[in-house]
Amino acid sequence: MTRKRLVKLLMGCGYSRNDAQLLADSARAYPSYAEYWRRRQSLIFSFHKATLPAARALRQMAKALKAIDWDACAAATRQLINALKGSEESTS
């Protein structure tokens, strides 16, 4: 794999041209650009696989938060505050 190809692949992953160039510079520490790319993809896959359960849990939490009726929660909070204010006035 050529350096130019590596830069294009990195840019395809969302890196800016300058960032891709910097990563390609660091890839010189590897035996080849292809080996750098293979190890990078393997690391990304391993990271994705390890974080998949957490991502699923976050999606479930987001879905649960969207299901909450926030207007009803606010109304109940106002009622509670008013009830507590009323009990303070009656004890004074």
Short mmCIF file of C-alpha atoms in Angstrom, two decimals:
data_model
loop_
_atom_site.label_atom_id
_atom_site.label_comp_id
_atom_site.label_asym_id
_atom_site.label_seq_id
_atom_site.Cartn_x
_atom_site.Cartn_y
_atom_site.Cartn_z
CA MET A 1 0.00 0.00 0.00
CA THR A 2 1.29 3.45 -0.81
CA ARG A 3 1.37 6.40 1.55
CA LYS A 4 -1.09 8.20 -0.73
CA ARG A 5 -3.54 5.29 -0.47
CA LEU A 6 -3.20 5.23 3.32
CA VAL A 7 -3.91 8.96 3.49
CA LYS A 8 -7.00 8.51 1.32
CA LEU A 9 -8.26 5.63 3.50
CA LEU A 10 -7.75 7.72 6.64
CA MET A 11 -9.56 10.64 5.06
CA GLY A 12 -12.38 8.24 4.21
CA CYS A 13 -12.61 7.50 7.96
CA GLY A 14 -13.26 11.18 8.63
CA TYR A 15 -9.78 12.53 9.33
CA SER A 16 -8.81 15.86 7.82
CA ARG A 17 -6.02 15.83 5.22
CA ASN A 18 -3.55 17.28 7.74
CA ASP A 19 -4.46 14.73 10.42
CA ALA A 20 -4.26 11.90 7.88
CA GLN A 21 -0.79 13.11 6.87
CA LEU A 22 0.32 13.10 10.52
CA LEU A 23 -1.01 9.58 11.00
CA ALA A 24 0.77 8.47 7.84
CA ASP A 25 3.97 9.93 9.28
CA SER A 26 3.52 7.87 12.42
CA ALA A 27 2.84 4.78 10.28
CA ARG A 28 6.50 4.81 9.22
CA ALA A 29 7.27 3.04 12.50
CA TYR A 30 5.50 -0.04 11.12
CA PRO A 31 6.99 -2.46 8.59
CA SER A 32 4.59 -1.16 5.92
CA TYR A 33 1.62 1.14 5.49
CA ALA A 34 -0.54 -1.95 4.90
CA GLU A 35 0.56 -3.41 8.25
CA TYR A 36 -0.27 -0.12 9.97
CA TRP A 37 -3.73 -0.12 8.35
CA ARG A 38 -4.34 -3.78 9.28
CA ARG A 39 -3.37 -3.22 12.93
CA ARG A 40 -5.40 -0.01 13.11
CA GLN A 41 -8.51 -1.74 11.76
CA SER A 42 -7.98 -4.67 14.15
CA LEU A 43 -7.69 -2.28 17.09
CA ILE A 44 -10.81 -0.38 16.05
CA PHE A 45 -12.75 -3.65 15.68
CA SER A 46 -11.57 -4.85 19.11
CA PHE A 47 -12.53 -1.54 20.68
CA HIS A 48 -15.94 -1.59 18.99
CA LYS A 49 -16.53 -5.17 20.11
CA ALA A 50 -15.56 -4.31 23.71
CA THR A 51 -17.77 -1.22 23.86
CA LEU A 52 -20.81 -2.69 22.11
CA PRO A 53 -22.59 -3.72 25.36
CA ALA A 54 -22.12 -0.21 26.77
CA ALA A 55 -23.46 1.33 23.56
CA ARG A 56 -26.55 -0.89 23.75
CA ALA A 57 -27.13 0.12 27.37
CA LEU A 58 -26.81 3.82 26.46
CA ARG A 59 -29.35 3.40 23.65
CA GLN A 60 -31.77 1.78 26.08
CA MET A 61 -31.25 4.60 28.57
CA ALA A 62 -31.87 7.19 25.85
CA LYS A 63 -35.05 5.41 24.82
CA ALA A 64 -36.24 5.33 28.44
CA LEU A 65 -35.50 9.03 28.90
CA LYS A 66 -37.43 9.88 25.73
CA ALA A 67 -40.40 7.94 27.08
CA ILE A 68 -40.62 10.04 30.25
CA ASP A 69 -43.46 12.54 30.33
CA TRP A 70 -41.43 15.55 31.39
CA ASP A 71 -44.47 17.85 31.57
CA ALA A 72 -46.11 15.52 34.07
CA CYS A 73 -42.88 15.37 36.09
CA ALA A 74 -42.72 19.18 36.17
CA ALA A 75 -46.37 19.43 37.22
CA ALA A 76 -45.86 16.88 40.00
CA THR A 77 -42.77 18.75 41.17
CA ARG A 78 -44.74 22.02 41.31
CA GLN A 79 -47.49 20.28 43.30
CA LEU A 80 -44.92 18.90 45.73
CA ILE A 81 -43.29 22.31 46.17
CA ASN A 82 -46.67 23.96 46.73
CA ALA A 83 -47.65 21.25 49.23
CA LEU A 84 -44.40 21.72 51.13
CA LYS A 85 -44.85 25.49 51.14
CA GLY A 86 -48.37 25.02 52.48
CA SER A 87 -47.15 22.77 55.28
CA GLU A 88 -44.48 25.33 56.25
CA GLU A 89 -47.09 28.09 56.50
CA SER A 90 -49.39 25.97 58.67
CA THR A 91 -46.58 25.13 61.12
CA SER A 92 -45.48 28.78 61.49
#
